[in-house]
Tab-separated table of C-alpha atoms in Angstrom:
chain	number	residue	atom	x	y	z
Q	80	UNK	CA	0.000	0.000	0.000
Q	81	UNK	CA	2.876	2.302	0.801
Q	82	UNK	CA	4.175	1.781	-2.728
Q	83	UNK	CA	0.804	2.683	-4.291
Q	84	UNK	CA	0.545	5.874	-2.282
Q	85	UNK	CA	3.971	7.003	-3.389
Q	86	UNK	CA	3.165	6.160	-6.938
Q	87	UNK	CA	-0.130	8.081	-6.737
Q	88	UNK	CA	1.699	11.032	-5.239
Q	89	UNK	CA	4.213	10.980	-8.065
Q	90	UNK	CA	1.403	11.074	-10.601
Q	91	UNK	CA	-0.594	13.788	-8.781
Q	92	UNK	CA	2.261	16.247	-8.174
Q	93	UNK	CA	3.009	16.866	-11.882
Q	94	UNK	CA	-0.709	17.146	-12.628
Q	95	UNK	CA	-1.166	19.786	-9.923
Q	96	UNK	CA	1.889	21.710	-11.145
Q	97	UNK	CA	0.733	21.491	-14.750
Q	98	UNK	CA	-2.695	22.735	-13.765
Q	99	UNK	CA	-1.189	25.686	-11.850
Q	100	UNK	CA	1.068	26.609	-14.783
Q	101	UNK	CA	-1.821	26.336	-17.186
Q	102	UNK	CA	-3.940	28.697	-15.051
Q	103	UNK	CA	-1.117	31.256	-14.852
Q	104	UNK	CA	-0.571	31.074	-18.590
Q	105	UNK	CA	-4.281	31.567	-19.308
Q	106	UNK	CA	-4.310	34.611	-17.030
Q	107	UNK	CA	-1.367	36.151	-18.874
Q	108	UNK	CA	-3.036	35.570	-22.239
Q	109	UNK	CA	-6.254	37.190	-21.045
Q	110	UNK	CA	-4.526	40.208	-19.474
Q	111	UNK	CA	-2.057	41.050	-22.270
Q	112	UNK	CA	-4.537	42.185	-24.942
Q	113	UNK	CA	-6.340	44.481	-22.515
Q	114	UNK	CA	-3.044	46.174	-21.596
Q	115	UNK	CA	-2.061	46.579	-25.246
Q	116	UNK	CA	-5.405	47.968	-26.369
Q	117	UNK	CA	-5.570	50.553	-23.585
Q	118	UNK	CA	-2.002	51.724	-24.285
Q	119	UNK	CA	-2.740	52.393	-27.984
Q	120	UNK	CA	-6.032	54.236	-27.990
Q	121	UNK	CA	-4.320	57.150	-29.787
Q	122	UNK	CA	-1.244	57.676	-31.927
Q	123	UNK	CA	1.896	58.691	-30.092
Q	124	UNK	CA	2.907	62.076	-31.481
Q	125	UNK	CA	5.866	62.884	-29.246
Q	126	UNK	CA	8.162	62.894	-32.263
Q	127	UNK	CA	7.821	65.951	-34.467
Q	128	UNK	CA	7.386	66.535	-38.184
Q	129	UNK	CA	11.046	67.581	-38.200
Q	130	UNK	CA	11.965	64.196	-36.655
Q	131	UNK	CA	9.975	62.322	-39.304
Q	132	UNK	CA	11.530	64.375	-42.099
Q	133	UNK	CA	15.071	63.955	-40.769
Q	134	UNK	CA	14.839	60.189	-40.200
Q	135	UNK	CA	12.236	58.634	-42.516
Q	136	UNK	CA	11.852	61.019	-45.429
Q	137	UNK	CA	15.071	62.929	-46.246
Q	138	UNK	CA	17.759	60.247	-45.866
Q	139	UNK	CA	15.706	57.633	-47.708
Q	140	UNK	CA	14.755	60.061	-50.495
Q	141	UNK	CA	18.432	60.943	-50.918
Q	142	UNK	CA	19.270	57.265	-51.442
Q	143	UNK	CA	16.452	56.923	-53.996
Q	144	UNK	CA	17.589	60.003	-55.947
Q	145	UNK	CA	21.316	59.231	-55.776
Q	146	UNK	CA	20.941	55.608	-56.910
Q	147	UNK	CA	20.898	56.722	-60.539
Q	148	UNK	CA	23.339	59.251	-61.896
Q	149	UNK	CA	26.384	60.126	-63.925
Q	150	UNK	CA	29.796	61.198	-62.738
Q	151	UNK	CA	32.301	62.789	-65.094
Q	152	UNK	CA	36.030	62.849	-64.485
Q	153	UNK	CA	39.132	63.310	-66.633
Q	154	UNK	CA	40.586	59.940	-65.767
Q	155	UNK	CA	37.410	57.793	-66.032
Q	156	UNK	CA	35.229	59.791	-68.406
Q	157	UNK	CA	31.504	59.497	-67.739
Q	158	UNK	CA	30.578	56.768	-65.264
Q	159	UNK	CA	26.925	55.811	-64.861
Q	160	UNK	CA	25.601	54.542	-61.536
Q	161	UNK	CA	22.351	52.582	-61.370
Q	162	UNK	CA	20.909	49.626	-59.496
Q	163	UNK	CA	21.730	46.382	-61.272
Q	164	UNK	CA	21.620	43.477	-58.842
Q	165	UNK	CA	18.588	42.159	-56.985
Q	166	UNK	CA	20.298	43.145	-53.737
Q	167	UNK	CA	20.635	46.761	-54.904
Q	168	UNK	CA	17.004	46.903	-56.036
Q	169	UNK	CA	15.827	45.267	-52.796
Q	170	UNK	CA	17.749	47.815	-50.735
Q	171	UNK	CA	16.021	50.630	-52.644
Q	172	UNK	CA	12.687	48.969	-51.920
Q	173	UNK	CA	13.327	49.403	-48.192
Q	174	UNK	CA	14.100	53.088	-48.722
Q	175	UNK	CA	10.838	53.588	-50.618
Q	176	UNK	CA	8.825	51.754	-47.962
Q	177	UNK	CA	10.328	53.946	-45.236
Q	178	UNK	CA	9.303	57.037	-47.214
Q	179	UNK	CA	5.758	55.719	-47.680
Q	180	UNK	CA	5.431	55.071	-43.957
Q	181	UNK	CA	6.999	58.463	-43.279
Q	182	UNK	CA	4.148	60.016	-45.247
Q	183	UNK	CA	1.677	58.176	-43.008
Q	184	UNK	CA	3.463	59.618	-39.983
Q	185	UNK	CA	3.218	63.126	-41.432
Q	186	UNK	CA	-0.561	62.759	-41.696
Q	187	UNK	CA	-1.105	61.860	-38.035
Q	188	UNK	CA	-2.980	64.774	-36.453
Q	189	UNK	CA	-1.548	66.530	-33.409
Q	190	UNK	CA	2.121	66.197	-34.318
Q	191	UNK	CA	4.220	69.296	-33.577
Q	192	UNK	CA	6.412	70.731	-36.338
Q	193	UNK	CA	9.501	70.841	-34.103
Q	194	UNK	CA	10.268	70.714	-30.376
Q	195	UNK	CA	9.070	73.787	-28.431
Q	196	UNK	CA	11.547	76.657	-28.685
Q	197	UNK	CA	13.023	75.388	-31.958
Q	198	UNK	CA	13.929	77.849	-34.672
Q	199	UNK	CA	15.443	77.711	-38.129
Q	200	UNK	CA	18.992	78.586	-39.101
Q	201	UNK	CA	17.655	80.725	-41.955
Q	202	UNK	CA	14.701	82.768	-40.622
Q	203	UNK	CA	14.811	85.166	-43.571
Q	204	UNK	CA	14.359	82.301	-46.030
Q	205	UNK	CA	12.426	79.668	-44.059
Q	206	UNK	CA	9.286	79.762	-41.965
Q	207	UNK	CA	9.815	79.297	-38.233
Q	208	UNK	CA	8.214	76.126	-36.768
Q	209	UNK	CA	5.460	78.109	-35.034
Q	210	UNK	CA	4.605	79.804	-38.331
Q	211	UNK	CA	4.336	76.410	-40.008
Q	212	UNK	CA	2.071	75.165	-37.209
Q	213	UNK	CA	-0.186	78.175	-37.774
Q	214	UNK	CA	-0.332	77.384	-41.502
Q	215	UNK	CA	-1.231	73.760	-40.668
Q	216	UNK	CA	-4.033	74.892	-38.332
Q	217	UNK	CA	-5.428	77.173	-41.031
Q	218	UNK	CA	-5.397	74.553	-43.794
Q	219	UNK	CA	-4.721	70.981	-42.696
Q	220	UNK	CA	-6.413	69.601	-45.842
Q	221	UNK	CA	-3.612	70.960	-48.045
Q	222	UNK	CA	-1.005	69.386	-45.771
Q	223	UNK	CA	-2.717	66.006	-46.076
Q	224	UNK	CA	-2.964	66.493	-49.844
Q	225	UNK	CA	0.763	67.181	-50.141
Q	226	UNK	CA	1.609	64.151	-47.982
Q	227	UNK	CA	-0.682	61.938	-50.068
Q	228	UNK	CA	0.848	63.216	-53.325
Q	229	UNK	CA	4.303	62.446	-51.952
Q	230	UNK	CA	3.154	59.005	-50.884
Q	231	UNK	CA	1.490	58.244	-54.234
Q	232	UNK	CA	4.621	59.191	-56.170
Q	233	UNK	CA	6.729	57.053	-53.823
Q	234	UNK	CA	4.404	54.107	-54.476
Q	235	UNK	CA	5.243	54.647	-58.173
Q	236	UNK	CA	8.933	54.422	-57.263
Q	237	UNK	CA	8.260	51.187	-55.373
Q	238	UNK	CA	6.378	49.724	-58.341
Q	239	UNK	CA	9.302	50.603	-60.637
Q	240	UNK	CA	11.725	49.002	-58.184
Q	241	UNK	CA	9.650	45.826	-58.043
Q	242	UNK	CA	9.531	45.751	-61.868
Q	243	UNK	CA	13.271	46.512	-62.090
Q	244	UNK	CA	12.281	49.265	-64.568
Q	245	UNK	CA	14.974	51.943	-64.584
Q	246	UNK	CA	13.069	54.338	-66.871
Q	247	UNK	CA	9.927	54.188	-64.722
Q	248	UNK	CA	12.116	54.553	-61.626
Q	249	UNK	CA	13.679	57.753	-62.972
Q	250	UNK	CA	10.319	59.238	-63.942
Q	251	UNK	CA	8.749	58.356	-60.582
Q	252	UNK	CA	11.774	59.772	-58.734
Q	253	UNK	CA	11.163	63.066	-60.535
Q	254	UNK	CA	7.535	63.007	-59.386
Q	255	UNK	CA	8.676	62.496	-55.793
Q	256	UNK	CA	10.922	65.540	-56.173
Q	257	UNK	CA	8.011	67.563	-57.586
Q	258	UNK	CA	5.792	66.548	-54.651
Q	259	UNK	CA	8.485	67.541	-52.156
Q	260	UNK	CA	9.081	70.887	-53.852
Q	261	UNK	CA	5.361	71.745	-53.930
Q	262	UNK	CA	5.010	71.070	-50.199
Q	263	UNK	CA	8.203	72.928	-49.286
Q	264	UNK	CA	7.063	75.982	-51.218
Q	265	UNK	CA	3.899	76.051	-49.140
Q	266	UNK	CA	5.269	75.185	-45.709
Q	267	UNK	CA	9.023	75.790	-45.657
Q	268	UNK	CA	10.252	78.542	-47.980
Q	269	UNK	CA	8.986	82.060	-47.372
Q	270	UNK	CA	6.649	83.322	-50.086
Q	271	UNK	CA	8.865	86.230	-51.097
Q	272	UNK	CA	11.747	83.853	-51.929
Q	273	UNK	CA	9.855	81.512	-54.252
């Protein structure tokens, strides 16, 4: 009988432990979604438009524009640079995707233009951040329109990348530049300098 009791105990102990672990795990699964959903009821807009431009838009756009070009020198003549390998095209795809998501970030309402107290290095040529915020308050629809135009032209770049179509890539890259210029003329460069 002593042997049976020990054997029963050996069987029961793991079952009790397994049951306790299972209950803890179920509790964690039930609690996690509630914590996540309450933490993300709104977009986090602590980062500014300047942050988005300096990290997602500008550096990635520079890579897109500089991927195709010509360099002339006396010793080498004219040297063309362009994406040729799948790895080079795939890298450009990541740049385009970052720009597209950057455009989404620009359209999130409530984002400041720059940190409080920020200025510009060229106040005679560029609007100050507070002036830009005033322009955004007056006409947020135009801001969204510019961001969407930028995003649409960047989707064209992405399609050209996926097709490995250099001509379409060059044309779409020009459209991205046009979209950027149109927005900058409205929200960055002072009217008298256009």
